[in-house]
Short mmCIF file of C-alpha atoms and ligand atoms in Angstrom, two decimals:
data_model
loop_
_atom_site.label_atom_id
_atom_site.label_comp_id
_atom_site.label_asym_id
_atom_site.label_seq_id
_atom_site.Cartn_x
_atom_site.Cartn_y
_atom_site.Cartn_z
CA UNK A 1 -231.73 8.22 -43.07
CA UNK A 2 -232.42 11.32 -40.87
CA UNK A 3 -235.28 10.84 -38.15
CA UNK A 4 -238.41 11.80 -39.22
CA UNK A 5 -241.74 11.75 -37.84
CA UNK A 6 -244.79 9.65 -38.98
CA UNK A 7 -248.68 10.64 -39.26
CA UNK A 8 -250.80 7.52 -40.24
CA UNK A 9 -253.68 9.24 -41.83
CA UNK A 10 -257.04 7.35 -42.23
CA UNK A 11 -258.42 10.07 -44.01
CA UNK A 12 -257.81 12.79 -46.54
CA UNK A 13 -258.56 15.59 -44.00
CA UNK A 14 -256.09 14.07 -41.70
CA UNK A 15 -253.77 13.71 -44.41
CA UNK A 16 -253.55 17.27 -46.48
CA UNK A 17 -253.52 18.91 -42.89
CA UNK A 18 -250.12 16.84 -42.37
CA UNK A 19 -248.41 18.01 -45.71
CA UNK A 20 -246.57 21.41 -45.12
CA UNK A 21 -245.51 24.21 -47.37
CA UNK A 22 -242.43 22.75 -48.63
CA UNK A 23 -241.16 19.25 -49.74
CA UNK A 24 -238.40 19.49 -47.01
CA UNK A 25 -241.84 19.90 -44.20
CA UNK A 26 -243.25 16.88 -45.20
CA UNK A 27 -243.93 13.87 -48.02
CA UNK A 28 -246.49 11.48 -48.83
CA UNK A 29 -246.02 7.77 -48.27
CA UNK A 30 -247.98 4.79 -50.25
CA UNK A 31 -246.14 2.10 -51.03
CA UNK A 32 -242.71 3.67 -50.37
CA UNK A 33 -241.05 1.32 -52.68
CA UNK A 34 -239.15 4.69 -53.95
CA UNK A 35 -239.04 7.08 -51.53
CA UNK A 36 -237.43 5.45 -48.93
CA UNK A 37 -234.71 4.51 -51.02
CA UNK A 38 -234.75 7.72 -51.70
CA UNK A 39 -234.49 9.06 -48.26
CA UNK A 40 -231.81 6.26 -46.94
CA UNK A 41 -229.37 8.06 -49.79
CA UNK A 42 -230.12 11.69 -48.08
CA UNK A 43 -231.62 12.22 -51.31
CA UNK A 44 -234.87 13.21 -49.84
CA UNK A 45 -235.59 14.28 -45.76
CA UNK A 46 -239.14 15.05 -45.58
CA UNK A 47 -239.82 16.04 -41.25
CA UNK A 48 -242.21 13.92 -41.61
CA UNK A 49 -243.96 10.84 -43.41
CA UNK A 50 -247.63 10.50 -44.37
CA UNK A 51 -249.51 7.33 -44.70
CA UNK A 52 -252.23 7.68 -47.19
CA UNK A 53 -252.77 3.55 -47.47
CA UNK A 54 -255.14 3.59 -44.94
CA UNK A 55 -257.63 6.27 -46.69
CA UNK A 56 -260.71 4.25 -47.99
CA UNK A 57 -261.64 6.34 -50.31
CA UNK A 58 -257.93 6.51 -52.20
CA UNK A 59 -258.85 3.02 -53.22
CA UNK A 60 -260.63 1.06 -55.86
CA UNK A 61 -261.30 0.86 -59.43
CA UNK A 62 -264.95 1.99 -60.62
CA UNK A 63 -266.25 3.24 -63.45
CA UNK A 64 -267.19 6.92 -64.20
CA UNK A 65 -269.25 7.61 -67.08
CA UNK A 66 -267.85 6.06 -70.04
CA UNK A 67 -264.71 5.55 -68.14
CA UNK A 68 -262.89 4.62 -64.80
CA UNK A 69 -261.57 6.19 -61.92
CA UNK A 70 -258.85 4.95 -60.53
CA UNK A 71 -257.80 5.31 -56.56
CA UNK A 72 -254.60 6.55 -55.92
CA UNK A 73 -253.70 3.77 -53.80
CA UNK A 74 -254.71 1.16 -56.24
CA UNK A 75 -251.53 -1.61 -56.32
CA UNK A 76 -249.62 -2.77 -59.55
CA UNK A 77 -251.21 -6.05 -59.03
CA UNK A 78 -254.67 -4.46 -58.20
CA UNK A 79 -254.19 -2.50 -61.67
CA UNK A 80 -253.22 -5.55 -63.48
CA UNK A 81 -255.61 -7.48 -62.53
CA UNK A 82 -258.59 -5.79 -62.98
CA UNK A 83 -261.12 -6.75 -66.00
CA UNK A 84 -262.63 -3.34 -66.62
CA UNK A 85 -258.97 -2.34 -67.19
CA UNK A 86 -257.80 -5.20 -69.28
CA UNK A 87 -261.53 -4.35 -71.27
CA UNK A 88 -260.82 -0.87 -71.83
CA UNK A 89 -258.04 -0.12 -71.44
CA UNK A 90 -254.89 -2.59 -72.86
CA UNK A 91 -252.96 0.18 -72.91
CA UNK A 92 -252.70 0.85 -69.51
CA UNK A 93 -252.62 -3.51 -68.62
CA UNK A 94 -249.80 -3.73 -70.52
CA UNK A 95 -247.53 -0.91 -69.13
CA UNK A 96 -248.31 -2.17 -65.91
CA UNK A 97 -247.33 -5.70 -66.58
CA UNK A 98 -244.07 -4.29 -67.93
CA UNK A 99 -243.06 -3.57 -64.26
CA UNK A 100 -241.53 -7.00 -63.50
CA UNK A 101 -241.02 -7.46 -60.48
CA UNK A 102 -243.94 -9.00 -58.11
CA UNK A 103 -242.60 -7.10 -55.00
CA UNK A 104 -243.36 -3.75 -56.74
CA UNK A 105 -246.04 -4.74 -58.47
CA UNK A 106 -247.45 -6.21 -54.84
CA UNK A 107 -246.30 -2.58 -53.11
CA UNK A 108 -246.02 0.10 -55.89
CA UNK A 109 -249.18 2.11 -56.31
CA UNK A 110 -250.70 3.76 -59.20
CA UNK A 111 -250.45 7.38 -57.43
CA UNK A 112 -246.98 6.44 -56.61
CA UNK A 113 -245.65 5.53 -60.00
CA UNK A 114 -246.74 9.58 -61.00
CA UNK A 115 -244.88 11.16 -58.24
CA UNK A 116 -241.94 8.81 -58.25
CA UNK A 117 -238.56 10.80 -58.60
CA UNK A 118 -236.05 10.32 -62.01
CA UNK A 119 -234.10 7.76 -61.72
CA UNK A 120 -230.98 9.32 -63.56
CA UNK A 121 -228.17 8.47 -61.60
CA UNK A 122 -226.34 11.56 -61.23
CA UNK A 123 -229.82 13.39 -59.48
CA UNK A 124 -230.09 10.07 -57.18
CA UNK A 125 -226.38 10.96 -56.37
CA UNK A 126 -227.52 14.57 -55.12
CA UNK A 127 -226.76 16.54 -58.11
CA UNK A 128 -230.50 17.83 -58.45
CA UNK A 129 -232.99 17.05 -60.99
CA UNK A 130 -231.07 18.55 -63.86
CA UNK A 131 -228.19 16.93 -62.69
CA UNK A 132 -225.58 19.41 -63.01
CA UNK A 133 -222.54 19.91 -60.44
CA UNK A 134 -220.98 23.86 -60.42
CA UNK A 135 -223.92 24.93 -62.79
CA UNK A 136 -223.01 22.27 -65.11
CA UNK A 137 -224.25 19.47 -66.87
CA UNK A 138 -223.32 16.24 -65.78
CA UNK A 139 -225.14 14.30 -68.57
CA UNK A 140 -224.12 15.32 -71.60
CA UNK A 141 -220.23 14.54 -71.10
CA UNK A 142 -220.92 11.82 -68.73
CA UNK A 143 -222.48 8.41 -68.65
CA UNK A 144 -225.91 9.10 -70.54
CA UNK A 145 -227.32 6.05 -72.10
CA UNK A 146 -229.91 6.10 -70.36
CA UNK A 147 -231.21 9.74 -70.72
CA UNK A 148 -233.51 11.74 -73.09
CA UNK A 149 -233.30 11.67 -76.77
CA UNK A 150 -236.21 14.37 -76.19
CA UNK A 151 -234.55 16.82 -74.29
CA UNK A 152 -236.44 19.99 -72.67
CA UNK A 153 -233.90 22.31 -72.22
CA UNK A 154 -231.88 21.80 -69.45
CA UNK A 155 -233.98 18.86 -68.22
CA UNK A 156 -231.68 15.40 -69.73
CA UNK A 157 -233.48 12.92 -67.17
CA UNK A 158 -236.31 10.58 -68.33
CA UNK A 159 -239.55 10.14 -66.68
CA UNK A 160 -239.60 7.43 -64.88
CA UNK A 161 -243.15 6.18 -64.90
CA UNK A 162 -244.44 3.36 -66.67
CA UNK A 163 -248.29 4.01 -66.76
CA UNK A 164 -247.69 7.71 -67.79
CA UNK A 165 -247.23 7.57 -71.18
CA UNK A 166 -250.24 5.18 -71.30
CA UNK A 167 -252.63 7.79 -69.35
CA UNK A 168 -251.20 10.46 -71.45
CA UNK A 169 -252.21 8.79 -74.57
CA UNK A 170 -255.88 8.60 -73.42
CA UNK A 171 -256.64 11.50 -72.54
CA UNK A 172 -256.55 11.22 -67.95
CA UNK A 173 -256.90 13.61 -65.86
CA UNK A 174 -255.23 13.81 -62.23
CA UNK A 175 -256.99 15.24 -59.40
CA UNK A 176 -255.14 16.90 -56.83
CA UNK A 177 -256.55 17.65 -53.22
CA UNK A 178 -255.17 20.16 -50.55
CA UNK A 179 -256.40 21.55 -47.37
CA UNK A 180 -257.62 24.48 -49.44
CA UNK A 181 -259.61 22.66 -52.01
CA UNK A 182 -259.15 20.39 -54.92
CA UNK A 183 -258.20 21.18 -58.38
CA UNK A 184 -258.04 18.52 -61.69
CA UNK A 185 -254.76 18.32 -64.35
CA UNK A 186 -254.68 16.74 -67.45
CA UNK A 187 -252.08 13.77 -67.54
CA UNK A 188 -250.22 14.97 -70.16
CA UNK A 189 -249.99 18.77 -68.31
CA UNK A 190 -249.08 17.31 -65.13
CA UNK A 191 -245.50 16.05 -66.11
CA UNK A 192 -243.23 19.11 -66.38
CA UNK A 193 -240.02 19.56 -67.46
CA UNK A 194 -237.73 21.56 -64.49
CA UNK A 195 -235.61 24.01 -65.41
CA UNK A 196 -233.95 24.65 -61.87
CA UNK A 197 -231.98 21.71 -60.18
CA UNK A 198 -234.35 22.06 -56.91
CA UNK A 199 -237.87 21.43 -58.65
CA UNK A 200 -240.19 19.10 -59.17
CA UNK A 201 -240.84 17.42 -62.09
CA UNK A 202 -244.68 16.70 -61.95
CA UNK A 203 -247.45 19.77 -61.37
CA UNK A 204 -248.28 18.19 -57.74
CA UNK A 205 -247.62 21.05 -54.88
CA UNK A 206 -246.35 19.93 -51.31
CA UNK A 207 -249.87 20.16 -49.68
CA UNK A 208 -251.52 18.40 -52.20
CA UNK A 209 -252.52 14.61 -52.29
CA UNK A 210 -252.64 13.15 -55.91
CA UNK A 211 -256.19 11.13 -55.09
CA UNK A 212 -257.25 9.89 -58.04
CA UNK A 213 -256.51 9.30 -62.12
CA UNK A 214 -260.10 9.66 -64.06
CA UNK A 215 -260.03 8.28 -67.64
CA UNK A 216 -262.30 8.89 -70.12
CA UNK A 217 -263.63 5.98 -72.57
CA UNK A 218 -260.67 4.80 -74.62
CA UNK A 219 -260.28 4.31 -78.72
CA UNK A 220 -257.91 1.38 -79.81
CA UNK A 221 -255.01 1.30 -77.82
CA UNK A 222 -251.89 -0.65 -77.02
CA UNK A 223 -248.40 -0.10 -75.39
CA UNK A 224 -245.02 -1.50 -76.48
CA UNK A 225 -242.54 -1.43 -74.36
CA UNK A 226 -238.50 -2.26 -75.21
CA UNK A 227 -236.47 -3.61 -72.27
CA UNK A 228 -233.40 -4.67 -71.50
CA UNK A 229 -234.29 -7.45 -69.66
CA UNK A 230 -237.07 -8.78 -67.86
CA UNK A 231 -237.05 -7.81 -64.56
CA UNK A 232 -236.11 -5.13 -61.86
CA UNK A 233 -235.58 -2.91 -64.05
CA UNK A 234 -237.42 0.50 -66.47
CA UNK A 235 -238.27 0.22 -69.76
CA UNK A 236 -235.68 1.84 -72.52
CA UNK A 237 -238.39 3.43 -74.57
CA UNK A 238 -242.50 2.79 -74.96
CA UNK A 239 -244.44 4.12 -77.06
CA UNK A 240 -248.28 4.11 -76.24
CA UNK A 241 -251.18 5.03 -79.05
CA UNK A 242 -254.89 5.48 -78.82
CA UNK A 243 -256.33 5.30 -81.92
CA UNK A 244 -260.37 6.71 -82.69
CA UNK A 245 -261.25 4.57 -85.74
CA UNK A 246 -263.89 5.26 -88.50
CA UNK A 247 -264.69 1.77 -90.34
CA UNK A 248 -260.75 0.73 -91.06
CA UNK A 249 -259.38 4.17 -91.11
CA UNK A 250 -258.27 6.65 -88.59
CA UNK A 251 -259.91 9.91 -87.88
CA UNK A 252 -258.20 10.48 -84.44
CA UNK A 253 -254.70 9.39 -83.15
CA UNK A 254 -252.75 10.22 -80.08
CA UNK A 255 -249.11 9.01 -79.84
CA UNK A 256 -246.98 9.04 -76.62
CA UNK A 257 -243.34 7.94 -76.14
CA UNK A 258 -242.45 7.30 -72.52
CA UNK A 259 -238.39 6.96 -71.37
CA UNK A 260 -237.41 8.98 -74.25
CA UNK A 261 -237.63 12.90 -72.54
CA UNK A 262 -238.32 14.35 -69.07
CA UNK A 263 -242.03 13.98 -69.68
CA UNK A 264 -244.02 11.86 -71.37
CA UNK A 265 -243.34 12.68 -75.34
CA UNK A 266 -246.43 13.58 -77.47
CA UNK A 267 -245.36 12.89 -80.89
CA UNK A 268 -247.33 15.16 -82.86
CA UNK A 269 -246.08 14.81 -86.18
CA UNK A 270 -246.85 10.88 -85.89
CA UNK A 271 -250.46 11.69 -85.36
CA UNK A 272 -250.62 13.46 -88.53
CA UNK A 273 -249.13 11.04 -90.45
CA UNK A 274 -251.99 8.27 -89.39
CA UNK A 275 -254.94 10.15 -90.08
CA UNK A 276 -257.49 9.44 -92.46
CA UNK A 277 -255.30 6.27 -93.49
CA UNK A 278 -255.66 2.45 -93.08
CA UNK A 279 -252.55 0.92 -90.77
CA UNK A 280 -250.50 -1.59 -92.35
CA UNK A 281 -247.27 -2.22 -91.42
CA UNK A 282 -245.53 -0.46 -93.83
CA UNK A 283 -247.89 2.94 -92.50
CA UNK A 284 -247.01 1.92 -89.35
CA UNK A 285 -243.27 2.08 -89.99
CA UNK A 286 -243.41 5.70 -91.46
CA UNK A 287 -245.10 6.65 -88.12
CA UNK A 288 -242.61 5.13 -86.42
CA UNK A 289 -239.98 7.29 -88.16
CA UNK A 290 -241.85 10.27 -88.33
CA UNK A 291 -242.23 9.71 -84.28
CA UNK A 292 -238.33 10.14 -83.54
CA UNK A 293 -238.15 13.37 -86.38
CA UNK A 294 -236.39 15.83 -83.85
CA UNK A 295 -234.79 13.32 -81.35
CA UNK A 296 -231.28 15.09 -80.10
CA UNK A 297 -229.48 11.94 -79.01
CA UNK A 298 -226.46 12.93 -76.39
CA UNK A 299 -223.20 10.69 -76.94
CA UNK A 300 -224.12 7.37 -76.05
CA UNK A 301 -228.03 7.05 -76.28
CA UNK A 302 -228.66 7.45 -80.32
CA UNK A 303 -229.75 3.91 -79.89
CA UNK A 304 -232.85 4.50 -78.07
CA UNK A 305 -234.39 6.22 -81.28
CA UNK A 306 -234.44 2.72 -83.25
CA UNK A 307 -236.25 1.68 -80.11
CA UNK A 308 -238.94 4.26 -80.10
CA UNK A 309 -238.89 4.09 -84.02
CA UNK A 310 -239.78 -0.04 -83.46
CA UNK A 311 -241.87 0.69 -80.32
CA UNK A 312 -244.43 2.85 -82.22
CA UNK A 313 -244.73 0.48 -85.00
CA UNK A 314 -245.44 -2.36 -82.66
CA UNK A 315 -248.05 0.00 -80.97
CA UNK A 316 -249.99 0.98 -83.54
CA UNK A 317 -249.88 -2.55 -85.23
CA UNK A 318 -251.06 -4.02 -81.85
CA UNK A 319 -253.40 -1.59 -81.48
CA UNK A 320 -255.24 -1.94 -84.56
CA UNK A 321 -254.97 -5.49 -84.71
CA UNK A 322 -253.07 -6.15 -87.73
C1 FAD B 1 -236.30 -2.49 -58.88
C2 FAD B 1 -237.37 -1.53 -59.31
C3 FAD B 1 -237.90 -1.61 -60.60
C4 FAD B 1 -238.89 -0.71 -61.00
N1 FAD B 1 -239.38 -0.76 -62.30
C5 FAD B 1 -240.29 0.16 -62.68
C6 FAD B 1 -240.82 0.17 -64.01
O1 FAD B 1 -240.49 -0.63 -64.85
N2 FAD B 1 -241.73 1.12 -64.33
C7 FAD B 1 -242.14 2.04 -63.41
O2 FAD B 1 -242.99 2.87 -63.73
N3 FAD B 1 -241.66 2.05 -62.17
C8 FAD B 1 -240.76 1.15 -61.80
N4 FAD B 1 -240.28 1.18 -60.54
C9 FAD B 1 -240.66 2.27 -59.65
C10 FAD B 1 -241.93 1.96 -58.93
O3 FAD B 1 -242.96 1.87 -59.86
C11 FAD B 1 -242.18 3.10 -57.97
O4 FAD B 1 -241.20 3.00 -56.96
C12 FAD B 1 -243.57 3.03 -57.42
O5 FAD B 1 -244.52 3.21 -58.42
C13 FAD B 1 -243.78 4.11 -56.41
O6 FAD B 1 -245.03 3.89 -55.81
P1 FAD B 1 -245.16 3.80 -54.26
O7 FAD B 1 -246.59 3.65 -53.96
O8 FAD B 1 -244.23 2.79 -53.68
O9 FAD B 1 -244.69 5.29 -53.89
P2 FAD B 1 -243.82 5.83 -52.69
O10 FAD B 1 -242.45 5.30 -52.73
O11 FAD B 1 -244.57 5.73 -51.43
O12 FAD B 1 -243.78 7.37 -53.14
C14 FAD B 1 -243.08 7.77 -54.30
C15 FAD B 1 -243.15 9.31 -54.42
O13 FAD B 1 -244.47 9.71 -54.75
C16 FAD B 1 -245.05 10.50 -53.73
N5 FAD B 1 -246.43 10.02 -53.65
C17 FAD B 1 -246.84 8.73 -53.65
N6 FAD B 1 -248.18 8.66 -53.72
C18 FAD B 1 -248.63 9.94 -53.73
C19 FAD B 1 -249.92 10.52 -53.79
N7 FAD B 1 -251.03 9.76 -53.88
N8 FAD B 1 -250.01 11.87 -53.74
C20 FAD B 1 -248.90 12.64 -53.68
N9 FAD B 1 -247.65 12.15 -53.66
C21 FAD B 1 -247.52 10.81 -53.69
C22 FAD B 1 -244.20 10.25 -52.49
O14 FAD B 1 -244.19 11.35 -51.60
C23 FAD B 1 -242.83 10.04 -53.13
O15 FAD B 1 -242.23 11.26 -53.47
C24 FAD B 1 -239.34 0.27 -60.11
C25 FAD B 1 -238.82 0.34 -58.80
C26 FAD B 1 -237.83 -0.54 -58.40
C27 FAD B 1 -237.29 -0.44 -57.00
#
């Protein structure tokens, strides 16, 4: 790890005045359960580190109108725990339980799991985000099993965040604070896919402090995740759904499939397919297979489409109670 130096912020004044122009100035720390991994590989070498966990008002889980806000610095745990969540929002409860292990879930925050980096292999070996060596791809004739089935464009990696496709799916919104003032992104617009090795792959900017995740009042919802196994490790595909019902039918659907594409994957067609119709499980399998329409598997990942296929099923099923 190269030497760096450390500002322990107790406020968010203290803290956007730390953050530079560029990522190479300066990075945020929370629970640093991924970027000091990432900086022991030389992945990452901010100058310096800055500690947001000591920032009151990062914190906490209240509501906001029909809805909650959620602190940046909330924990796992704290997110898992919390009854207003489990209430409204299942969704969201169980993508969080879905990250096994108690360390993270004890250390990991809810900010952090946004802004963590890809965990494709060949960009935490140093080939960049797109992970490409002489200008080209390393994914698609390598070791890819784990990578998008939703490509966009030159982007092969998979988000890596558990409680994304979740917040997608009902409709959050991100607020972002810098020295120079404060601005809010929808969930589903703050994921982006890079097309250059060296860029990010979320809408944050190197001054800016993600500070808090506002959700508005939820529909029926549910996530179903597919893992390998049970712990230390990311889910293979999700699939998250928040359904508006009127009586036993649905007049509003949203459909997100998480560890399938670079961001977050809003299955569009799916939606269409639900509304105005009663879920049973044979509905709920059409959905599932009109969710994965378009998938462009690379050479050793076509399974993951049975899994986002079953995933949505399980979703919708879950969420509507049948
Ligand atoms: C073994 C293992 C298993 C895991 N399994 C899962 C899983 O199943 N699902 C899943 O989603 N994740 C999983 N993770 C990843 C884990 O969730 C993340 O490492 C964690 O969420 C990061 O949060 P943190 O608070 O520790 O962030 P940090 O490590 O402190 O920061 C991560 C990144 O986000 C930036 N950052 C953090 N907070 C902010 C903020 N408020 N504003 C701006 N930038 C910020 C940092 O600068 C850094 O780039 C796993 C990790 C490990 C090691």
């Amino acid at each position: 790890m190269n030497q760096f130096s450390y500002v322990n912020a107790t406020t968010l004044k203290e803290a956007t005045a730390a953050l530079g122009s560029s990522w190479s100035d300066a990075a945020v720390l929370a629970g640093g359960t991924d970027i000091l991994s990432l900086m022991k590989d030389y992945v990452v070498s901010p100058a310096r580190l800055v500690n947001i966990k000591n920032i009151k008002e990062l914190g906490g889980i209240s509501k906001s109108g029909s809805g909650l806000r959620i602190g940046a610095t909330v924990t796992f745990d704290e997110l898992a725990s919390n009854a207003m969540v489990r209430q409204m929002f299942p969704s969201l409860s169980q993508a969080v339980m879905g990250v096994t292990s108690p360390q993270i879930r004890n250390m990991g925050t809810v900010g952090g799991d946004l802004c963590q980096r890809p965990r494709c292999w060949y960009f935490r070996l140093g080939h960049g985000v797109l992970g490409q060596k002489d200008g080209k791809s390393l994914v698609a004739e390598g070791e890819n099993k784990y990578h998008a089935i939703f490509p966009e464009g030159a982007a092969h990696f998979v988000s890596a965040s558990s409680l994304g496709p979740a917040l997608v799916a009902l409709g959050a919104r991100v607020k972002l604070v810098s020295a120079a003032g404060s601005r809010e992104v929808d969930a589903g617009k703050f994921f982006v896919a890079p097309q250059s090795n060296l860029a990010r792959e979320i809408a944050l900017l190197p001054n800016e402090v993600l500070t808090e995740i506002t959700i508005p009042a939820g529909g029926k919802n549910a996530t179903y995740e597919v893992r390998q196994k049970d712990a230390l490790d990311w889910p293979l595909a999700t699939a998250s759904v928040n359904l508006t019902m009127k009586g036993n039918t649905v007049s509003a659907a949203s459909i997100v499939l998480g560890h399938v594409g670079p961001t977050p994957y809003h299955a569009a067609g799916a939606e269409k397919a639900l509304i105005g119709k009663t879920i049973t499980a044979d509905l709920a399998m059409a959905v599932g297979d009109a969710a994965v329409q378009g998938a462009k598997p690379l050479s050793q990942n076509a399974y993951k489409i049975q899994l986002a296929r079953v995933a949505v099923k399980r979703a919708l099923l879950q969420a509507a109670g049948v």
